[in-house]
Short mmCIF file of C-alpha atoms in Angstrom, two decimals:
data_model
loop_
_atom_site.label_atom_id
_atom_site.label_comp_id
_atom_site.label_asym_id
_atom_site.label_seq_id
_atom_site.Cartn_x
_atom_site.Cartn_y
_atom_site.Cartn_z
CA UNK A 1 28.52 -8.49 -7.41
CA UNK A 2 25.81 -9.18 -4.76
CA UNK A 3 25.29 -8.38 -1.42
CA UNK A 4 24.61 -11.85 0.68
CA UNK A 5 23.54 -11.93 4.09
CA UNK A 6 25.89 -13.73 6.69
CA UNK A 7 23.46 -14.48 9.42
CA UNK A 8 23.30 -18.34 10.85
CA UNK A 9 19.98 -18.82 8.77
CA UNK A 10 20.64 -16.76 6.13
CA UNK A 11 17.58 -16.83 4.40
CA UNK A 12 16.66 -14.24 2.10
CA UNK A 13 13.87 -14.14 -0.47
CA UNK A 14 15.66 -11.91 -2.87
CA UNK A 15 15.41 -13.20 -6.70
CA UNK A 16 18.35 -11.23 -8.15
CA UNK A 17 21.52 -12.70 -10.56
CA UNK A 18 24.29 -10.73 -10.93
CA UNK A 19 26.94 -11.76 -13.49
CA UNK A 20 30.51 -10.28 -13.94
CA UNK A 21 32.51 -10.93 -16.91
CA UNK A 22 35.50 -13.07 -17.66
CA UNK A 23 37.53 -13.50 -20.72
CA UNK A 24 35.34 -15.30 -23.48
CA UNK A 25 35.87 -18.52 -24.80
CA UNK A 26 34.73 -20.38 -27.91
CA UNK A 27 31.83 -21.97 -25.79
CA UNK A 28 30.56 -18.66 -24.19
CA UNK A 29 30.52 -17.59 -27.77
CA UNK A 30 28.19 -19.56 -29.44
CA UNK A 31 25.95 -20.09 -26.45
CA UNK A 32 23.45 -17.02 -24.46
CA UNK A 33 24.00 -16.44 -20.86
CA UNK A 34 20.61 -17.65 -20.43
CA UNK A 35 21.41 -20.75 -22.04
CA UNK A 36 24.48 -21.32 -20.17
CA UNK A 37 22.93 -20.83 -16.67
CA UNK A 38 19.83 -22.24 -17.12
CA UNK A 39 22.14 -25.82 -18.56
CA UNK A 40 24.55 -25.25 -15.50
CA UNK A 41 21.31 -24.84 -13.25
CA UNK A 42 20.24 -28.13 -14.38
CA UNK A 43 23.05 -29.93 -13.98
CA UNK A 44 24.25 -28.92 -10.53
CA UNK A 45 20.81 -30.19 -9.27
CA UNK A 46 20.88 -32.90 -11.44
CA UNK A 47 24.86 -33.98 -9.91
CA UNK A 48 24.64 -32.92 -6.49
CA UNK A 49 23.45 -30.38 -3.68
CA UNK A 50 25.40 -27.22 -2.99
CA UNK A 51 27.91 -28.26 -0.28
CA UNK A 52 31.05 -26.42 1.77
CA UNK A 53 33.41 -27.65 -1.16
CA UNK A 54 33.82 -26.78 -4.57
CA UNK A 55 33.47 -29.18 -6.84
CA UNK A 56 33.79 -29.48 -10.40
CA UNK A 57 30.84 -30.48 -12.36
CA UNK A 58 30.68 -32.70 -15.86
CA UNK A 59 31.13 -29.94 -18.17
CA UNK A 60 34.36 -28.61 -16.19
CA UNK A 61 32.24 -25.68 -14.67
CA UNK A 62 31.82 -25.41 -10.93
CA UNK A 63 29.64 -25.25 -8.30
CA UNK A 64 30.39 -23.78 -4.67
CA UNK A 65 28.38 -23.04 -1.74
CA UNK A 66 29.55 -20.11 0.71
CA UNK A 67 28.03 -18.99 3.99
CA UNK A 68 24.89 -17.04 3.22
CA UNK A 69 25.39 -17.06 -0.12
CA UNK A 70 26.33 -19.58 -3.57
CA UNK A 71 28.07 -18.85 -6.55
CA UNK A 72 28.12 -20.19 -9.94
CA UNK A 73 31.34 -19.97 -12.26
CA UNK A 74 32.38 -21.52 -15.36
CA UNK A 75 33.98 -20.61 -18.52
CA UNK A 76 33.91 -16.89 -19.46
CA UNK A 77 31.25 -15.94 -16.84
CA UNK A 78 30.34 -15.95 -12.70
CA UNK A 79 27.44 -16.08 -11.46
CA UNK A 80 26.99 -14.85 -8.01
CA UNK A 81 23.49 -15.64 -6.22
CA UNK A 82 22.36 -14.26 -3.33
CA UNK A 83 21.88 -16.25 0.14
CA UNK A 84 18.09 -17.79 -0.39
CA UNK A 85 19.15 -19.38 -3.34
CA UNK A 86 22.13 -20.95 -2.12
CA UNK A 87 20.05 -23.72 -1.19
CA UNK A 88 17.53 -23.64 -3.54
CA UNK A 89 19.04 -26.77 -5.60
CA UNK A 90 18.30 -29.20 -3.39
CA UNK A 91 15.01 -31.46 -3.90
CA UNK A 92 11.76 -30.63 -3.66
CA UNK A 93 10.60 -29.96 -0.12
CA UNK A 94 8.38 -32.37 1.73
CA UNK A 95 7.06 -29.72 4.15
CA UNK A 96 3.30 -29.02 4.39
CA UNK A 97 3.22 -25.67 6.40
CA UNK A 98 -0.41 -23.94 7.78
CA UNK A 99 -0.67 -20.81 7.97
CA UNK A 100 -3.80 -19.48 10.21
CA UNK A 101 -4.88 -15.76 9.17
CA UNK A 102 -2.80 -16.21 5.70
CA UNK A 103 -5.32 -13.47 3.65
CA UNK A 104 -4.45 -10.78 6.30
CA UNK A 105 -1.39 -8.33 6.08
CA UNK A 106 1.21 -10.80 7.89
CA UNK A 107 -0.67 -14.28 6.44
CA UNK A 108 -0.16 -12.43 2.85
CA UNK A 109 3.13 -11.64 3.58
CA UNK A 110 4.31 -15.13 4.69
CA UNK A 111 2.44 -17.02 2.08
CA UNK A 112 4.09 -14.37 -1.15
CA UNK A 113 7.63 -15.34 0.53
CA UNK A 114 6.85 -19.23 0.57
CA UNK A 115 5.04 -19.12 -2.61
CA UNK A 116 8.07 -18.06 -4.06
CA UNK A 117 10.51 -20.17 -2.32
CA UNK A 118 11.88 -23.12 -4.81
CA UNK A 119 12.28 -25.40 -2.70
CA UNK A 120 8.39 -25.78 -2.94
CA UNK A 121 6.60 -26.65 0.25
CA UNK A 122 3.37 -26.52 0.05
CA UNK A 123 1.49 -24.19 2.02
CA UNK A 124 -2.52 -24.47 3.13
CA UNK A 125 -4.22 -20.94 3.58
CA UNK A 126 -6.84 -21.46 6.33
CA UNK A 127 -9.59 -19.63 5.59
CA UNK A 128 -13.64 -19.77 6.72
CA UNK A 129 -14.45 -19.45 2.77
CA UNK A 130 -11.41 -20.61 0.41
CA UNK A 131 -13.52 -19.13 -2.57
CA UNK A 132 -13.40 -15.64 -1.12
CA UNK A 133 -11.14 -13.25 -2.85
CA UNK A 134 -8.36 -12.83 -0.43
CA UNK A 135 -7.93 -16.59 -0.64
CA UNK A 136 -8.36 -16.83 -4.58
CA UNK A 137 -5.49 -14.34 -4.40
CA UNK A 138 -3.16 -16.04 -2.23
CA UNK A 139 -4.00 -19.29 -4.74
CA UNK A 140 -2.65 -17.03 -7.21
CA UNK A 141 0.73 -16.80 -5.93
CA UNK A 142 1.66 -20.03 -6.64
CA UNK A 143 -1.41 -22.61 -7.30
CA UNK A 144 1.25 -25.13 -7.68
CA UNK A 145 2.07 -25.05 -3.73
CA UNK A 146 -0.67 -22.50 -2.30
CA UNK A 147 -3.70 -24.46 -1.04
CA UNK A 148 -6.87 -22.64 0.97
CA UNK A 149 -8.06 -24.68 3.14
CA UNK A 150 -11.28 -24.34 5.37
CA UNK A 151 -10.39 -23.66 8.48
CA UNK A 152 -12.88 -23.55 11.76
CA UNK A 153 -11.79 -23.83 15.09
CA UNK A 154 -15.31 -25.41 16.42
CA UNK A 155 -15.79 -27.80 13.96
CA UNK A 156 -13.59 -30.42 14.66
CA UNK A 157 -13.87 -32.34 10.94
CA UNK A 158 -12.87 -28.98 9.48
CA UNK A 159 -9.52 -29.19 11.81
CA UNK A 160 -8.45 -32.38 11.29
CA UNK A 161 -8.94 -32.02 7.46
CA UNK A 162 -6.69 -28.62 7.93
CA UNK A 163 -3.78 -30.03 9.67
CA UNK A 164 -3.45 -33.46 8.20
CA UNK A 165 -0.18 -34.30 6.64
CA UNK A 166 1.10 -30.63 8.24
CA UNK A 167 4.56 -30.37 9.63
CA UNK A 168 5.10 -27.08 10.33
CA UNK A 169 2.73 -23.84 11.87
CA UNK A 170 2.57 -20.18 11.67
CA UNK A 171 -0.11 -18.99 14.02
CA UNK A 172 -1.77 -15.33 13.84
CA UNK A 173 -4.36 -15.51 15.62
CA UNK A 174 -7.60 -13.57 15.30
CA UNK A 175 -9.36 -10.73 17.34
CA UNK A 176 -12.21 -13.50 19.00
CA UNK A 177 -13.84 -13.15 22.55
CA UNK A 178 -12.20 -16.14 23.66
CA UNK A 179 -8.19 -16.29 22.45
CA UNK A 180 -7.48 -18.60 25.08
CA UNK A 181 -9.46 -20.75 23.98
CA UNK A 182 -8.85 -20.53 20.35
CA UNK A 183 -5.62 -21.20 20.92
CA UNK A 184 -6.04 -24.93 22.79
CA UNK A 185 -7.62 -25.81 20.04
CA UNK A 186 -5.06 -25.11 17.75
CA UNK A 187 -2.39 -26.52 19.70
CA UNK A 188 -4.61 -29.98 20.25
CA UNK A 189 -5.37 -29.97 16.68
CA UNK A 190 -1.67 -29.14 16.01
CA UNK A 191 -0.43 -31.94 18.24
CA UNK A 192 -2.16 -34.56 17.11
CA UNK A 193 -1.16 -33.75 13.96
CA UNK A 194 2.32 -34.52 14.40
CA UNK A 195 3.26 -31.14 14.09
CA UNK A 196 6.93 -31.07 14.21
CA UNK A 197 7.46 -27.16 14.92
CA UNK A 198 5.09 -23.74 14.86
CA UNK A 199 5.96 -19.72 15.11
CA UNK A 200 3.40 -17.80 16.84
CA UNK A 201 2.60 -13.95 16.12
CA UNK A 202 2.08 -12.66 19.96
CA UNK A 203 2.44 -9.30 21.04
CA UNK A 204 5.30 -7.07 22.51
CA UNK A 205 4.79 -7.30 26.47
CA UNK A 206 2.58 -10.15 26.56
CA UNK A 207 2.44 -11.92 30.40
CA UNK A 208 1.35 -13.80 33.03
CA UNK A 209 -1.05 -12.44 35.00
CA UNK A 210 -0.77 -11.16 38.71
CA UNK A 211 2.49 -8.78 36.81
CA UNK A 212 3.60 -5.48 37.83
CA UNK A 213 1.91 -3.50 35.53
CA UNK A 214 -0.70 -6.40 35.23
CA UNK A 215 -1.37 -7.07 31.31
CA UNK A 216 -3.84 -5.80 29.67
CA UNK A 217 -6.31 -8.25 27.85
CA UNK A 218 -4.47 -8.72 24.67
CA UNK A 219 -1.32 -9.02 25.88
CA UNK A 220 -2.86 -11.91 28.56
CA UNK A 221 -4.66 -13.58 25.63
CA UNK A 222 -1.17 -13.97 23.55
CA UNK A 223 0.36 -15.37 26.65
CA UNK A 224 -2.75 -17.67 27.18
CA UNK A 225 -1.83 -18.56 23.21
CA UNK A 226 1.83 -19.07 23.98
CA UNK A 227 0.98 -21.66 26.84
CA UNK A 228 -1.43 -23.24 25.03
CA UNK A 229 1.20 -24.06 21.87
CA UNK A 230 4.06 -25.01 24.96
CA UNK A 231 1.57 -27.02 27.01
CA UNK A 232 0.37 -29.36 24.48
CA UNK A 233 4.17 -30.10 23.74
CA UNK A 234 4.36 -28.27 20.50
CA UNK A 235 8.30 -27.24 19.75
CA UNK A 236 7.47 -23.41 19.03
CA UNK A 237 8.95 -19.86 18.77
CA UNK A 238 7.16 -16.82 19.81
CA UNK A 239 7.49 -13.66 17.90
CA UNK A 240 6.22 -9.98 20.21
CA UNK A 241 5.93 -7.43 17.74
CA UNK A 242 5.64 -4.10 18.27
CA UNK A 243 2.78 -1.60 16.71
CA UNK A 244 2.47 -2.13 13.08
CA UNK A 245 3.23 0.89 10.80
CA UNK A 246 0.98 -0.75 8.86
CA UNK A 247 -1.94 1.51 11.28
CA UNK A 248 -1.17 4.17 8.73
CA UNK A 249 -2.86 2.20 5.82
CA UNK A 250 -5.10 0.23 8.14
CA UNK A 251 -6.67 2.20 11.10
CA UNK A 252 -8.58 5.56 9.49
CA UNK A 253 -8.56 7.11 12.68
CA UNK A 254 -4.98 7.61 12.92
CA UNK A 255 -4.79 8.54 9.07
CA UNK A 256 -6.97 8.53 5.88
CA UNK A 257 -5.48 8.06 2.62
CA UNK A 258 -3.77 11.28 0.99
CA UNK A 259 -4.93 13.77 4.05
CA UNK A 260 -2.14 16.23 5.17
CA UNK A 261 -2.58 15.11 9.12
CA UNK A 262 -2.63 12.21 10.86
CA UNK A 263 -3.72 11.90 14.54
CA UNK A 264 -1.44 10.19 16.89
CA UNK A 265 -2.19 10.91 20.67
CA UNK A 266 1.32 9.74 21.42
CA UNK A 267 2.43 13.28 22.41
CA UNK A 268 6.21 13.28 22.67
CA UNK A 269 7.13 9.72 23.14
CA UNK A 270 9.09 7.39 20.60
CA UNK A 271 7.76 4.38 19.27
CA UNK A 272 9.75 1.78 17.15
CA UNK A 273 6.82 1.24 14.38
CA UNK A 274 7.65 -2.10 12.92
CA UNK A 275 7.03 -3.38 9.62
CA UNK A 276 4.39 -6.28 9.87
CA UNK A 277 5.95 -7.76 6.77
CA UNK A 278 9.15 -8.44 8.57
CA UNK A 279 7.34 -10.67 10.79
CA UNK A 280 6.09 -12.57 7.80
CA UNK A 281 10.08 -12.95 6.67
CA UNK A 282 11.73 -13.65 10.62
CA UNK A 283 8.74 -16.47 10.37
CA UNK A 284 9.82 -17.60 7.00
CA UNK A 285 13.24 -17.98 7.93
CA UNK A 286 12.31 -19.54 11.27
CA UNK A 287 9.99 -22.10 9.28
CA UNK A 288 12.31 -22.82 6.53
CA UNK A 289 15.27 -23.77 8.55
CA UNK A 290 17.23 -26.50 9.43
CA UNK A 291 16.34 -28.21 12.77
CA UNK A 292 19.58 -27.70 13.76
CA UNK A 293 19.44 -23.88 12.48
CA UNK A 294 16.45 -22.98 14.62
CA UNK A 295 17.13 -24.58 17.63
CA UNK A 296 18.63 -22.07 19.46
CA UNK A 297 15.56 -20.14 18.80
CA UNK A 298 12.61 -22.80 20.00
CA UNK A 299 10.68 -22.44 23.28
CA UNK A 300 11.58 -18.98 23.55
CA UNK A 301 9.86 -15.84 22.56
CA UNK A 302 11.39 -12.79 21.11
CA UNK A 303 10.54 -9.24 21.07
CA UNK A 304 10.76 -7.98 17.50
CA UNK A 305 10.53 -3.92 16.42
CA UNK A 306 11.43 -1.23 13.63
CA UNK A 307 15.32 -0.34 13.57
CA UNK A 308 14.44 3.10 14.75
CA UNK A 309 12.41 4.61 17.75
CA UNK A 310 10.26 7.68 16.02
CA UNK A 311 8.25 10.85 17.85
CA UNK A 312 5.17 11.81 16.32
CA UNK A 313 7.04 14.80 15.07
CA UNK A 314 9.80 12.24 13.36
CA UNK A 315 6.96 10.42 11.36
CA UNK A 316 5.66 14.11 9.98
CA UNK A 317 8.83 14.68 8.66
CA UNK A 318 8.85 11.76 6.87
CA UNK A 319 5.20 11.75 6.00
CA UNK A 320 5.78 15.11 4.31
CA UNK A 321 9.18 14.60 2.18
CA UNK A 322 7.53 11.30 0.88
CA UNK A 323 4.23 13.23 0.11
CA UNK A 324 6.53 16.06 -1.68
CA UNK A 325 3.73 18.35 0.97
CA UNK A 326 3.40 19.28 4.93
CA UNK A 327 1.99 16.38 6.62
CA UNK A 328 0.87 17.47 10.38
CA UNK A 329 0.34 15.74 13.70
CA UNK A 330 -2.22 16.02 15.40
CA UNK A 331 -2.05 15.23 18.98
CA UNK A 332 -4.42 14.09 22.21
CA UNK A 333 -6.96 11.28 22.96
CA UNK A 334 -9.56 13.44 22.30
CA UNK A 335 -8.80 14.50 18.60
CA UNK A 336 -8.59 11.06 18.30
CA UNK A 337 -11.92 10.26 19.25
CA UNK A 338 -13.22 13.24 17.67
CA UNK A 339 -11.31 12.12 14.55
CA UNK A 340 -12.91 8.76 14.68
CA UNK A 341 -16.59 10.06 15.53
CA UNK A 342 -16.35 12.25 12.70
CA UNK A 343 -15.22 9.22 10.49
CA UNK A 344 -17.73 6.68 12.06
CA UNK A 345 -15.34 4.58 12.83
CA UNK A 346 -14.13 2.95 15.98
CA UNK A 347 -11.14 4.80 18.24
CA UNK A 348 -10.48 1.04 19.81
CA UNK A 349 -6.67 2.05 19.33
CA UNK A 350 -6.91 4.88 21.76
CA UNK A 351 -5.70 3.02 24.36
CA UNK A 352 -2.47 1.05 23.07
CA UNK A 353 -1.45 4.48 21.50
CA UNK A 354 -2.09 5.84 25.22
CA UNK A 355 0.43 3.20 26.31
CA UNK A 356 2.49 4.49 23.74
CA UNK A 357 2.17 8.22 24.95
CA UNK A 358 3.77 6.49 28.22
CA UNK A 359 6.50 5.12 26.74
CA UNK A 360 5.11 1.47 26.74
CA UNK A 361 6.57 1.06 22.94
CA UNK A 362 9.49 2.93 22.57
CA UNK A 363 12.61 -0.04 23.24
CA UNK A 364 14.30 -1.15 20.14
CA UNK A 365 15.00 -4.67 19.69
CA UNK A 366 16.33 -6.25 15.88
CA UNK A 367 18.08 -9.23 17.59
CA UNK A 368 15.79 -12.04 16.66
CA UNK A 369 15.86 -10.76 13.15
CA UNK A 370 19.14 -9.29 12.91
CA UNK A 371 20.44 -13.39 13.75
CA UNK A 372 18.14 -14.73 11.18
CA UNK A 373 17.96 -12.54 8.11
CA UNK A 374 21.60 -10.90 8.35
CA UNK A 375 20.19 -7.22 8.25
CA UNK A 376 17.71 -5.13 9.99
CA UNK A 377 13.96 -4.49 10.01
CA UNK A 378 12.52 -1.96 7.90
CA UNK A 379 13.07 2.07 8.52
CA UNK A 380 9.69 3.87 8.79
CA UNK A 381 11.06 6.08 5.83
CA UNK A 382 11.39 3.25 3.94
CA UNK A 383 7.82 1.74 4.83
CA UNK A 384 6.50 5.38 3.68
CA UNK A 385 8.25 4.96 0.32
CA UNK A 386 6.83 1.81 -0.38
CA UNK A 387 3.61 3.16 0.08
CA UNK A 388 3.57 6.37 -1.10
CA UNK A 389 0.19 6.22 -2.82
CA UNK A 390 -1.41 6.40 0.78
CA UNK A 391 0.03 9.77 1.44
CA UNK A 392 -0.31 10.86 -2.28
CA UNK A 393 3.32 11.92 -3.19
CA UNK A 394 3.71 14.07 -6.14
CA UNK A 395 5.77 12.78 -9.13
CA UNK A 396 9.16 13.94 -9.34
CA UNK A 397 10.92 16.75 -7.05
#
């Protein structure tokens, strides 16, 4: 028996079957499982879509669709599948989806999830270079559906040849001088595409300016982005994420691979670290839907974090039973620097973890994702585990 998710979307990318056995009959007898479902596969998208009814199919199996979830029975066996591919029996998709900043930790995220998706849309990785390796890997995924694409913002030839037959957009945007501006001309190249709907990646607090606290650059620059996308009459959702806890893997001076300390100069305030790849899957889902199933979500932007709000002191614990060792915390802006001159790298993150020290990124807020995926965002503990390499846990206890 499966677990399915009951959320209005409920889209989920897992790729499990479960079975559970009935009485056998002659048929189940002479024929594999694998036989059997892959002939019953065929068939029900050969017959008809999954609908609200059961139905009975030619071979006096059935078929039967349920709320975030399907399930396939017929003689001697049932076979439950999970929520995504309740729907994957339909036809082919006709979707061509862009994905701007696909070869970065989100982009990769997104474009794994849709690679894998069988309803097939095909999705265009903009890139400057679609030879490069991070592209040539995304390719990889799927190079049935997964297209780089070249992808520059002040060459107009180069945008129009990106967004031609495009429907649907996931924005990330890059670190440039000039968001604002980056932005308008995504959302002119967008429109005039047709585009029929986009998801932005913004940033948690982002504002108008003139705001009490005022915003900082960034979060002015996502705003800037949002208006540009609503301005040019673009049907969109934004997504605000939180801090990534992807820093810990990305940003050496808050941690380098497999040392016992990390320096966070967050002191004793909580921050709900969020998973960057659940971004990638509330976007997927978003994307993927219905137009009826995302309309309560368009021209509105949503604040999006980890299930939990952590102290400095909360993430060491974790650090350390994943690493099987003591992993310490070291606090203040000035280790931090220190940390970073020693490294000879940039402390550029000094000041959003100084807005974190005040509190600034501490809220908890799953309801955007709760409503689409049925469950919530990743735990930090669970983030850890995945990547326990980083922080070089021992094997066994």
């Amino acid at each position: 028996m499966t677990r399915r998710s009951d959320g209005p979307v409920g889209r989920t990318h897992s790729v499990e079957l479960a079975s559970r056995r009935r009485e056998p009959t002659a048929r189940t007898q002479h024929q594999s499982v694998g036989q059997l479902v892959q002939q019953h596969l065929r068939e029900a998208a050969r017959s008809r879509p999954l609908g609200d009814k059961l139905e009975q199919n030619e071979t006096g199996g059935s078929v039967k669709r349920v709320v975030g979830g399907g399930r396939l029975g017929f003689s001697g066996w049932e076979f439950v599948l999970p929520a995504r591919h309740a729907t994957t029996l339909a036809p082919m998709s006709t979707d061509t989806i862009l994905v701007t900043g696909g070869t970065g930790k989100i982009g990769s995220a997104f474009v794994s999830l849709l690679a894998a998706d069988a309803s097939a849309p095909v999705v265009r990785v903009a890139t400057r270079d679609p030879s490069a390796p991070g592209a040539r890997l995304m390719r990889a995924l799927n190079p049935a559906t997964v297209v780089p694409t070249t992808f520059d913002v002040d060459k107009p030839d180069s945008l129009k040849a990106a967004f031609e037959g495009v429907t649907r957009l996931f924005v990330i945007a890059p670190f440039v001088p000039d968001m604002a501006a980056w932005h308008g001309k995504v959302a002119e190249a967008a429109r005039s595409a047709g585009v029929s709907f986009a998801v932005k990646v913004s940033v948690t607090g982002a504002r108008a300016p003139g705001g009490d606290p005022a915003p900082g650059r960034i979060p002015l620059s996502h705003w800037q982005g949002e208006q540009a996308l609503l301005s040019a009459g673009l049907s969109a959702t934004m997504i605000r994420p939180t801090i990534f806890m992807q820093h810990f893997l990305t940003v050496p001076a808050l941690y380098v691979p497999r040392a016992d300390r990390f320096f966070l100069p967050t002191g004793p305030a909580k921050v709900a670290w969020l998973d960057c790849r659940d971004i990638a899957a509330a976007a997927a889902a978003l994307i993927t839907a219905a137009p009826a199933e995302r309309a309560p979500f368009e021209g509105k932007a949503f604040e999006l974090t980890g299930p939990q709000a952590l102290t400095a002191a909360e993430v060491s614990e974790i650090l350390s039973w994943v690493a099987r060792r003591t992993i310490s915390h070291v606090d203040g802006v000035e280790a931090f620097s220190a940390h970073a001159q020693e490294l000879g790298v940039p402390d550029i993150f000094k000041g959003i973890y100084g807005e974190a020290a005040g509190g600034w990124f501490g809220a908890v807020d799953t309801t955007l994702f709760t409503k689409l995926l049925g469950r919530t965002t990743t735990p930090f503990a669970r983030f850890a585990l995945d990547a326990a390499a980083q922080f070089g846990s021992a094997a066994g206890d």
